PDB file of C-alpha atoms in Angstrom:
ATOM      1  CA  UNK A   1     -41.306 -37.722 -60.820  1.00 73.00           C
ATOM      2  CA  UNK A   2     -38.045 -35.783 -61.086  1.00 84.00           C
ATOM      3  CA  UNK A   3     -39.708 -32.577 -59.923  1.00 87.00           C
ATOM      4  CA  UNK A   4     -41.331 -34.369 -57.002  1.00 89.00           C
ATOM      5  CA  UNK A   5     -37.997 -35.808 -55.914  1.00 90.00           C
ATOM      6  CA  UNK A   6     -36.438 -32.381 -56.276  1.00 90.00           C
ATOM      7  CA  UNK A   7     -39.061 -30.821 -53.974  1.00 91.00           C
ATOM      8  CA  UNK A   8     -38.783 -33.657 -51.460  1.00 92.00           C
ATOM      9  CA  UNK A   9     -35.015 -33.129 -51.450  1.00 91.00           C
ATOM     10  CA  UNK A  10     -35.528 -29.394 -51.060  1.00 91.00           C
ATOM     11  CA  UNK A  11     -37.931 -29.827 -48.129  1.00 93.00           C
ATOM     12  CA  UNK A  12     -35.625 -32.374 -46.481  1.00 93.00           C
ATOM     13  CA  UNK A  13     -32.666 -30.018 -46.879  1.00 92.00           C
ATOM     14  CA  UNK A  14     -34.695 -27.097 -45.514  1.00 93.00           C
ATOM     15  CA  UNK A  15     -35.776 -29.183 -42.515  1.00 94.00           C
ATOM     16  CA  UNK A  16     -32.231 -30.354 -41.869  1.00 94.00           C
ATOM     17  CA  UNK A  17     -30.954 -26.768 -42.255  1.00 93.00           C
ATOM     18  CA  UNK A  18     -33.639 -25.514 -39.860  1.00 93.00           C
ATOM     19  CA  UNK A  19     -32.721 -28.242 -37.387  1.00 94.00           C
ATOM     20  CA  UNK A  20     -29.026 -27.366 -37.517  1.00 94.00           C
ATOM     21  CA  UNK A  21     -29.849 -23.664 -37.176  1.00 94.00           C
ATOM     22  CA  UNK A  22     -31.946 -24.341 -34.058  1.00 94.00           C
ATOM     23  CA  UNK A  23     -29.130 -26.434 -32.618  1.00 95.00           C
ATOM     24  CA  UNK A  24     -26.663 -23.616 -33.355  1.00 94.00           C
ATOM     25  CA  UNK A  25     -28.977 -21.130 -31.669  1.00 94.00           C
ATOM     26  CA  UNK A  26     -29.231 -23.360 -28.606  1.00 94.00           C
ATOM     27  CA  UNK A  27     -25.437 -23.650 -28.477  1.00 93.00           C
ATOM     28  CA  UNK A  28     -25.011 -19.875 -28.849  1.00 93.00           C
ATOM     29  CA  UNK A  29     -27.618 -19.347 -26.152  1.00 93.00           C
ATOM     30  CA  UNK A  30     -25.724 -21.634 -23.779  1.00 92.00           C
ATOM     31  CA  UNK A  31     -22.470 -19.748 -24.491  1.00 92.00           C
ATOM     32  CA  UNK A  32     -24.189 -16.396 -23.927  1.00 93.00           C
ATOM     33  CA  UNK A  33     -25.634 -17.640 -20.627  1.00 93.00           C
ATOM     34  CA  UNK A  34     -22.173 -18.817 -19.518  1.00 91.00           C
ATOM     35  CA  UNK A  35     -20.716 -15.451 -20.560  1.00 91.00           C
ATOM     36  CA  UNK A  36     -23.364 -13.585 -18.579  1.00 92.00           C
ATOM     37  CA  UNK A  37     -22.549 -15.643 -15.471  1.00 91.00           C
ATOM     38  CA  UNK A  38     -18.819 -14.960 -15.941  1.00 91.00           C
ATOM     39  CA  UNK A  39     -19.479 -11.218 -16.373  1.00 92.00           C
ATOM     40  CA  UNK A  40     -21.629 -11.097 -13.242  1.00 91.00           C
ATOM     41  CA  UNK A  41     -18.913 -12.889 -11.316  1.00 90.00           C
ATOM     42  CA  UNK A  42     -16.254 -10.487 -12.709  1.00 91.00           C
ATOM     43  CA  UNK A  43     -18.357  -7.462 -11.707  1.00 92.00           C
ATOM     44  CA  UNK A  44     -18.794  -8.861  -8.215  1.00 91.00           C
ATOM     45  CA  UNK A  45     -15.031  -9.484  -7.932  1.00 90.00           C
ATOM     46  CA  UNK A  46     -14.314  -5.941  -9.134  1.00 92.00           C
ATOM     47  CA  UNK A  47     -16.721  -4.520  -6.558  1.00 93.00           C
ATOM     48  CA  UNK A  48     -15.017  -6.482  -3.790  1.00 92.00           C
ATOM     49  CA  UNK A  49     -11.655  -5.227  -5.032  1.00 93.00           C
ATOM     50  CA  UNK A  50     -12.864  -1.603  -5.062  1.00 94.00           C
ATOM     51  CA  UNK A  51     -14.306  -1.988  -1.548  1.00 94.00           C
ATOM     52  CA  UNK A  52     -11.019  -3.457  -0.300  1.00 92.00           C
ATOM     53  CA  UNK A  53      -9.074  -0.624  -1.910  1.00 93.00           C
ATOM     54  CA  UNK A  54     -11.371   1.924  -0.248  1.00 95.00           C
ATOM     55  CA  UNK A  55     -10.803   0.221   3.094  1.00 92.00           C
ATOM     56  CA  UNK A  56      -7.031   0.268   2.528  1.00 92.00           C
ATOM     57  CA  UNK A  57      -7.068   3.972   1.643  1.00 93.00           C
ATOM     58  CA  UNK A  58      -9.059   4.748   4.794  1.00 94.00           C
ATOM     59  CA  UNK A  59      -6.582   2.788   6.892  1.00 92.00           C
ATOM     60  CA  UNK A  60      -3.658   4.616   5.258  1.00 93.00           C
ATOM     61  CA  UNK A  61      -5.305   7.994   5.894  1.00 94.00           C
ATOM     62  CA  UNK A  62      -5.991   7.067   9.522  1.00 93.00           C
ATOM     63  CA  UNK A  63      -2.419   5.895  10.052  1.00 93.00           C
ATOM     64  CA  UNK A  64      -1.099   9.154   8.569  1.00 94.00           C
ATOM     65  CA  UNK A  65      -3.449  11.195  10.731  1.00 94.00           C
ATOM     66  CA  UNK A  66      -2.408   9.335  13.877  1.00 92.00           C
ATOM     67  CA  UNK A  67       1.264   9.769  13.014  1.00 93.00           C
ATOM     68  CA  UNK A  68       0.861  13.512  12.368  1.00 94.00           C
ATOM     69  CA  UNK A  69      -0.999  13.929  15.663  1.00 93.00           C
ATOM     70  CA  UNK A  70       1.757  12.097  17.519  1.00 91.00           C
ATOM     71  CA  UNK A  71       4.510  14.177  15.908  1.00 92.00           C
ATOM     72  CA  UNK A  72       2.617  17.345  16.767  1.00 92.00           C
ATOM     73  CA  UNK A  73       2.113  16.467  20.471  1.00 90.00           C
ATOM     74  CA  UNK A  74       5.740  15.381  20.787  1.00 90.00           C
ATOM     75  CA  UNK A  75       6.814  18.688  19.274  1.00 92.00           C
ATOM     76  CA  UNK A  76       4.733  20.476  21.887  1.00 90.00           C
ATOM     77  CA  UNK A  77       6.450  18.516  24.696  1.00 88.00           C
ATOM     78  CA  UNK A  78       9.797  19.657  23.316  1.00 90.00           C
ATOM     79  CA  UNK A  79       8.638  23.274  23.140  1.00 91.00           C
ATOM     80  CA  UNK A  80       7.394  23.039  26.750  1.00 89.00           C
ATOM     81  CA  UNK A  81      10.818  21.779  27.813  1.00 89.00           C
ATOM     82  CA  UNK A  82      12.442  24.749  26.084  1.00 89.00           C
ATOM     83  CA  UNK A  83      10.011  27.092  27.867  1.00 89.00           C
ATOM     84  CA  UNK A  84      10.880  25.561  31.223  1.00 86.00           C
ATOM     85  CA  UNK A  85      14.530  26.478  30.709  1.00 87.00           C
ATOM     86  CA  UNK A  86      13.996  29.936  29.205  1.00 84.00           C
ATOM     87  CA  UNK A  87      10.596  31.133  30.440  1.00 83.00           C
ATOM     88  CA  UNK A  88      10.666  34.909  31.062  1.00 80.00           C
ATOM     89  CA  UNK A  89      14.417  35.039  30.428  1.00 82.00           C
ATOM     90  CA  UNK A  90      14.960  32.529  33.232  1.00 83.00           C
ATOM     91  CA  UNK A  91      18.614  31.674  33.799  1.00 88.00           C
ATOM     92  CA  UNK A  92      18.822  28.171  35.267  1.00 88.00           C
ATOM     93  CA  UNK A  93      22.514  28.675  36.084  1.00 90.00           C
ATOM     94  CA  UNK A  94      21.865  31.719  38.237  1.00 91.00           C
ATOM     95  CA  UNK A  95      18.897  30.010  39.860  1.00 92.00           C
ATOM     96  CA  UNK A  96      21.093  27.010  40.695  1.00 93.00           C
ATOM     97  CA  UNK A  97      23.653  29.286  42.378  1.00 93.00           C
ATOM     98  CA  UNK A  98      20.977  31.046  44.388  1.00 94.00           C
ATOM     99  CA  UNK A  99      18.917  27.980  45.336  1.00 94.00           C
ATOM    100  CA  UNK A 100      21.324  25.092  44.882  1.00 94.00           C
ATOM    101  CA  UNK A 101      19.510  22.451  46.960  1.00 94.00           C
ATOM    102  CA  UNK A 102      16.110  23.316  45.597  1.00 95.00           C
ATOM    103  CA  UNK A 103      17.223  23.222  41.938  1.00 94.00           C
ATOM    104  CA  UNK A 104      19.113  19.979  42.604  1.00 95.00           C
ATOM    105  CA  UNK A 105      15.915  18.422  43.939  1.00 96.00           C
ATOM    106  CA  UNK A 106      13.897  19.686  40.955  1.00 94.00           C
ATOM    107  CA  UNK A 107      16.551  18.430  38.517  1.00 94.00           C
ATOM    108  CA  UNK A 108      16.570  14.958  40.045  1.00 95.00           C
ATOM    109  CA  UNK A 109      12.771  14.804  40.004  1.00 95.00           C
ATOM    110  CA  UNK A 110      12.627  15.874  36.364  1.00 94.00           C
ATOM    111  CA  UNK A 111      15.417  13.456  35.474  1.00 94.00           C
ATOM    112  CA  UNK A 112      13.442  10.539  36.953  1.00 95.00           C
ATOM    113  CA  UNK A 113      10.357  11.602  35.013  1.00 95.00           C
ATOM    114  CA  UNK A 114      12.356  11.953  31.782  1.00 94.00           C
ATOM    115  CA  UNK A 115      13.791   8.477  32.339  1.00 95.00           C
ATOM    116  CA  UNK A 116      10.252   7.114  32.666  1.00 96.00           C
ATOM    117  CA  UNK A 117       9.328   8.920  29.419  1.00 95.00           C
ATOM    118  CA  UNK A 118      12.045   6.982  27.577  1.00 94.00           C
ATOM    119  CA  UNK A 119      10.748   3.723  29.028  1.00 95.00           C
ATOM    120  CA  UNK A 120       7.237   4.559  27.805  1.00 95.00           C
ATOM    121  CA  UNK A 121       8.556   5.552  24.379  1.00 94.00           C
ATOM    122  CA  UNK A 122      10.323   2.188  24.145  1.00 93.00           C
ATOM    123  CA  UNK A 123       6.998   0.390  24.675  1.00 92.00           C
ATOM    124  CA  UNK A 124       6.632   0.116  28.428  1.00 95.00           C
ATOM    125  CA  UNK A 125       2.914  -0.076  29.336  1.00 95.00           C
ATOM    126  CA  UNK A 126       1.416   2.855  31.262  1.00 96.00           C
ATOM    127  CA  UNK A 127       0.656   2.360  34.948  1.00 96.00           C
ATOM    128  CA  UNK A 128      -2.859   2.882  36.366  1.00 96.00           C
ATOM    129  CA  UNK A 129      -1.605   6.047  38.038  1.00 96.00           C
ATOM    130  CA  UNK A 130      -0.328   7.421  34.733  1.00 96.00           C
ATOM    131  CA  UNK A 131      -3.524   6.530  32.894  1.00 96.00           C
ATOM    132  CA  UNK A 132      -5.787   8.061  35.542  1.00 96.00           C
ATOM    133  CA  UNK A 133      -3.786  11.262  35.987  1.00 95.00           C
ATOM    134  CA  UNK A 134      -5.893  14.305  35.105  1.00 94.00           C
ATOM    135  CA  UNK A 135      -4.444  16.991  37.383  1.00 93.00           C
ATOM    136  CA  UNK A 136      -1.249  18.929  36.811  1.00 91.00           C
ATOM    137  CA  UNK A 137       0.096  17.645  40.131  1.00 92.00           C
ATOM    138  CA  UNK A 138      -0.405  14.024  39.011  1.00 94.00           C
ATOM    139  CA  UNK A 139       1.110  14.076  35.538  1.00 95.00           C
ATOM    140  CA  UNK A 140       4.553  13.385  34.173  1.00 95.00           C
ATOM    141  CA  UNK A 141       5.484  16.964  33.299  1.00 92.00           C
ATOM    142  CA  UNK A 142       8.272  15.839  30.986  1.00 92.00           C
ATOM    143  CA  UNK A 143       6.016  14.051  28.506  1.00 92.00           C
ATOM    144  CA  UNK A 144       2.330  14.323  29.435  1.00 91.00           C
ATOM    145  CA  UNK A 145       1.262  13.652  25.843  1.00 89.00           C
ATOM    146  CA  UNK A 146       2.553  10.085  25.949  1.00 91.00           C
ATOM    147  CA  UNK A 147       2.458   9.347  29.686  1.00 94.00           C
ATOM    148  CA  UNK A 148      -0.969  10.728  30.618  1.00 94.00           C
ATOM    149  CA  UNK A 149      -3.559  10.090  27.902  1.00 93.00           C
ATOM    150  CA  UNK A 150      -6.438  11.433  30.048  1.00 94.00           C
ATOM    151  CA  UNK A 151      -4.776  14.710  30.953  1.00 93.00           C
ATOM    152  CA  UNK A 152      -6.181  17.764  29.204  1.00 89.00           C
ATOM    153  CA  UNK A 153      -3.900  20.798  29.630  1.00 83.00           C
ATOM    154  CA  UNK A 154      -5.640  23.681  31.381  1.00 80.00           C
TER     155      UNK A 154
ATOM    156  CA  UNK B   1     -17.003 -60.856 -24.937  1.00 57.00           C
ATOM    157  CA  UNK B   2     -19.127 -57.976 -26.183  1.00 53.00           C
ATOM    158  CA  UNK B   3     -20.047 -56.950 -22.617  1.00 60.00           C
ATOM    159  CA  UNK B   4     -16.398 -57.034 -21.562  1.00 59.00           C
ATOM    160  CA  UNK B   5     -15.398 -54.868 -24.528  1.00 56.00           C
ATOM    161  CA  UNK B   6     -18.109 -52.334 -23.702  1.00 55.00           C
ATOM    162  CA  UNK B   7     -16.985 -52.140 -20.050  1.00 57.00           C
ATOM    163  CA  UNK B   8     -13.317 -51.754 -20.945  1.00 55.00           C
ATOM    164  CA  UNK B   9     -13.912 -49.073 -23.565  1.00 53.00           C
ATOM    165  CA  UNK B  10     -16.065 -47.135 -21.126  1.00 53.00           C
ATOM    166  CA  UNK B  11     -13.259 -47.001 -18.580  1.00 52.00           C
ATOM    167  CA  UNK B  12     -10.501 -45.989 -20.930  1.00 49.00           C
ATOM    168  CA  UNK B  13     -11.694 -42.457 -21.772  1.00 51.00           C
ATOM    169  CA  UNK B  14      -8.977 -39.802 -21.785  1.00 62.00           C
ATOM    170  CA  UNK B  15      -9.759 -37.148 -19.201  1.00 60.00           C
ATOM    171  CA  UNK B  16      -9.132 -33.483 -19.862  1.00 61.00           C
ATOM    172  CA  UNK B  17      -6.208 -32.212 -17.846  1.00 67.00           C
ATOM    173  CA  UNK B  18      -7.230 -29.396 -15.581  1.00 67.00           C
ATOM    174  CA  UNK B  19      -4.585 -27.089 -14.144  1.00 73.00           C
ATOM    175  CA  UNK B  20      -5.577 -24.701 -11.407  1.00 74.00           C
ATOM    176  CA  UNK B  21      -3.553 -22.043  -9.639  1.00 77.00           C
ATOM    177  CA  UNK B  22      -3.922 -21.193  -5.979  1.00 79.00           C
ATOM    178  CA  UNK B  23      -2.364 -18.040  -4.646  1.00 82.00           C
ATOM    179  CA  UNK B  24      -0.403 -18.781  -1.496  1.00 84.00           C
ATOM    180  CA  UNK B  25       0.084 -15.627   0.574  1.00 81.00           C
ATOM    181  CA  UNK B  26       3.596 -14.771   1.728  1.00 81.00           C
ATOM    182  CA  UNK B  27       4.289 -15.899   5.282  1.00 81.00           C
ATOM    183  CA  UNK B  28       3.884 -13.122   7.825  1.00 79.00           C
ATOM    184  CA  UNK B  29       6.992 -11.865   9.564  1.00 79.00           C
ATOM    185  CA  UNK B  30       5.303 -11.580  12.996  1.00 79.00           C
ATOM    186  CA  UNK B  31       8.438 -10.573  14.871  1.00 83.00           C
ATOM    187  CA  UNK B  32       8.101  -9.982  18.584  1.00 85.00           C
ATOM    188  CA  UNK B  33       8.321  -6.365  19.666  1.00 85.00           C
ATOM    189  CA  UNK B  34      11.528  -5.538  21.566  1.00 87.00           C
ATOM    190  CA  UNK B  35      11.303  -5.631  25.337  1.00 92.00           C
ATOM    191  CA  UNK B  36      10.613  -2.135  26.734  1.00 93.00           C
ATOM    192  CA  UNK B  37      13.567  -0.445  28.398  1.00 93.00           C
ATOM    193  CA  UNK B  38      13.979  -0.452  32.158  1.00 94.00           C
ATOM    194  CA  UNK B  39      16.348   2.359  32.978  1.00 95.00           C
ATOM    195  CA  UNK B  40      18.242   3.237  36.121  1.00 95.00           C
ATOM    196  CA  UNK B  41      17.672   6.578  37.791  1.00 91.00           C
ATOM    197  CA  UNK B  42      20.766   8.680  38.163  1.00 92.00           C
ATOM    198  CA  UNK B  43      21.648  11.310  40.710  1.00 94.00           C
ATOM    199  CA  UNK B  44      22.443  14.864  39.668  1.00 96.00           C
ATOM    200  CA  UNK B  45      24.681  16.929  41.938  1.00 96.00           C
ATOM    201  CA  UNK B  46      24.856  20.678  41.480  1.00 95.00           C
ATOM    202  CA  UNK B  47      28.228  22.175  42.345  1.00 95.00           C
ATOM    203  CA  UNK B  48      28.822  25.876  42.669  1.00 94.00           C
ATOM    204  CA  UNK B  49      32.021  27.654  43.717  1.00 93.00           C
ATOM    205  CA  UNK B  50      30.462  27.963  47.139  1.00 93.00           C
ATOM    206  CA  UNK B  51      29.424  24.357  47.824  1.00 94.00           C
ATOM    207  CA  UNK B  52      32.201  22.514  45.948  1.00 95.00           C
ATOM    208  CA  UNK B  53      34.257  21.673  49.052  1.00 95.00           C
ATOM    209  CA  UNK B  54      31.175  20.489  50.894  1.00 95.00           C
ATOM    210  CA  UNK B  55      30.082  18.298  47.949  1.00 95.00           C
ATOM    211  CA  UNK B  56      33.467  16.596  47.626  1.00 96.00           C
ATOM    212  CA  UNK B  57      33.686  16.105  51.377  1.00 96.00           C
ATOM    213  CA  UNK B  58      30.265  14.440  51.379  1.00 95.00           C
ATOM    214  CA  UNK B  59      31.311  12.142  48.559  1.00 95.00           C
ATOM    215  CA  UNK B  60      34.398  11.066  50.486  1.00 96.00           C
ATOM    216  CA  UNK B  61      32.311  10.469  53.600  1.00 96.00           C
ATOM    217  CA  UNK B  62      29.995   8.233  51.602  1.00 95.00           C
ATOM    218  CA  UNK B  63      32.963   6.278  50.233  1.00 96.00           C
ATOM    219  CA  UNK B  64      32.465   7.614  46.695  1.00 94.00           C
ATOM    220  CA  UNK B  65      35.476   8.748  44.673  1.00 95.00           C
ATOM    221  CA  UNK B  66      35.589  12.532  44.910  1.00 94.00           C
ATOM    222  CA  UNK B  67      35.345  13.073  41.202  1.00 95.00           C
ATOM    223  CA  UNK B  68      32.445  14.438  39.133  1.00 94.00           C
ATOM    224  CA  UNK B  69      31.675  14.795  35.439  1.00 94.00           C
ATOM    225  CA  UNK B  70      30.529  18.341  34.881  1.00 93.00           C
ATOM    226  CA  UNK B  71      28.197  20.214  32.596  1.00 94.00           C
ATOM    227  CA  UNK B  72      27.534  23.918  32.384  1.00 93.00           C
ATOM    228  CA  UNK B  73      23.926  25.046  32.726  1.00 92.00           C
ATOM    229  CA  UNK B  74      23.755  25.526  28.930  1.00 92.00           C
ATOM    230  CA  UNK B  75      25.110  22.054  28.235  1.00 95.00           C
ATOM    231  CA  UNK B  76      22.722  20.578  30.772  1.00 93.00           C
ATOM    232  CA  UNK B  77      19.874  22.221  28.859  1.00 92.00           C
ATOM    233  CA  UNK B  78      21.204  20.776  25.601  1.00 94.00           C
ATOM    234  CA  UNK B  79      21.507  17.325  27.154  1.00 94.00           C
ATOM    235  CA  UNK B  80      17.895  17.485  28.348  1.00 93.00           C
ATOM    236  CA  UNK B  81      16.714  18.534  24.892  1.00 94.00           C
ATOM    237  CA  UNK B  82      18.797  15.854  23.186  1.00 95.00           C
ATOM    238  CA  UNK B  83      17.233  13.203  25.393  1.00 93.00           C
ATOM    239  CA  UNK B  84      13.767  14.573  24.647  1.00 93.00           C
ATOM    240  CA  UNK B  85      14.507  14.366  20.913  1.00 94.00           C
ATOM    241  CA  UNK B  86      15.778  10.786  21.224  1.00 94.00           C
ATOM    242  CA  UNK B  87      12.644   9.910  23.218  1.00 93.00           C
ATOM    243  CA  UNK B  88      10.403  11.463  20.550  1.00 93.00           C
ATOM    244  CA  UNK B  89      12.201   9.609  17.781  1.00 94.00           C
ATOM    245  CA  UNK B  90      11.848   6.339  19.701  1.00 93.00           C
ATOM    246  CA  UNK B  91       8.151   6.992  20.152  1.00 92.00           C
ATOM    247  CA  UNK B  92       7.625   7.790  16.459  1.00 94.00           C
ATOM    248  CA  UNK B  93       9.586   4.729  15.329  1.00 93.00           C
ATOM    249  CA  UNK B  94       7.670   2.463  17.698  1.00 91.00           C
ATOM    250  CA  UNK B  95       4.384   3.923  16.547  1.00 91.00           C
ATOM    251  CA  UNK B  96       5.393   3.486  12.919  1.00 92.00           C
ATOM    252  CA  UNK B  97       6.174  -0.164  13.594  1.00 90.00           C
ATOM    253  CA  UNK B  98       2.765  -0.652  15.245  1.00 90.00           C
ATOM    254  CA  UNK B  99       0.963   0.939  12.302  1.00 91.00           C
ATOM    255  CA  UNK B 100       2.801  -1.237   9.768  1.00 90.00           C
ATOM    256  CA  UNK B 101       2.082  -4.329  11.841  1.00 88.00           C
ATOM    257  CA  UNK B 102      -1.581  -3.436  12.094  1.00 87.00           C
ATOM    258  CA  UNK B 103      -1.874  -2.686   8.388  1.00 89.00           C
ATOM    259  CA  UNK B 104      -0.064  -5.734   7.053  1.00 86.00           C
ATOM    260  CA  UNK B 105      -0.621  -8.306   9.756  1.00 80.00           C
ATOM    261  CA  UNK B 106      -4.082  -7.564  11.150  1.00 75.00           C
ATOM    262  CA  UNK B 107      -5.604  -9.829   8.455  1.00 64.00           C
ATOM    263  CA  UNK B 108      -3.706 -12.749   9.955  1.00 51.00           C
ATOM    264  CA  UNK B 109      -5.370 -12.099  13.297  1.00 49.00           C
ATOM    265  CA  UNK B 110      -8.763 -11.948  11.605  1.00 51.00           C
ATOM    266  CA  UNK B 111      -8.083 -15.148   9.717  1.00 51.00           C
ATOM    267  CA  UNK B 112      -7.225 -16.900  12.946  1.00 45.00           C
ATOM    268  CA  UNK B 113     -10.592 -15.875  14.383  1.00 44.00           C
TER     269      UNK B 113
END
């Protein structure tokens, strides 16, 4: 009788233990599933972050490129201005003595163009005429790089 | 009595406090760009030793004070270059402002759409 009770107790304990173990496994399984979902979501967030960073880097590179291009064309305008004064050892002073009226007219024309260049640099929108200028006779010779976007020097 | 007790105990459960954080982006500056300049054209007069009398006479005839601010040809060249440098700097600064605006504030435009 005692042995029988002992075995019944043993079986009951084993069954209860098995039941608890299965329950624990189910609980662990649920936690693992939740973890997997969280990990997937974290990976997706990381990928979005990496994509956004890539996009930012591209934008930064583009902005730098645009800025360098602008600085370089503006530098060229300045060099062209220097050439206009000193091309082939030109002496503007002597020219002005020899052809006073003509140089005065050229100076006033260039001054008006340079004034317009400052307006453009300060944000003034380009006129149709400035945008469509493609010939040397149509451009603003003081700052073609900013005043005449369609002009290609020839 | 029993029914009432069951109903009341069902309603009185303590709920778990949930705290959530929402990131509120900093308000965009969105300043208006300055109004572009509208400049006046000025008149250059070239005076040489030969035409000086004629120039001053013309000024008097036109009712303008016969007085001029002068520059040598070298200084005129420097003035032209200085203006070109100022213009270039203005252009670069304006462009820089546009790039910053586009980089930091373009998302706002997209959000609006």
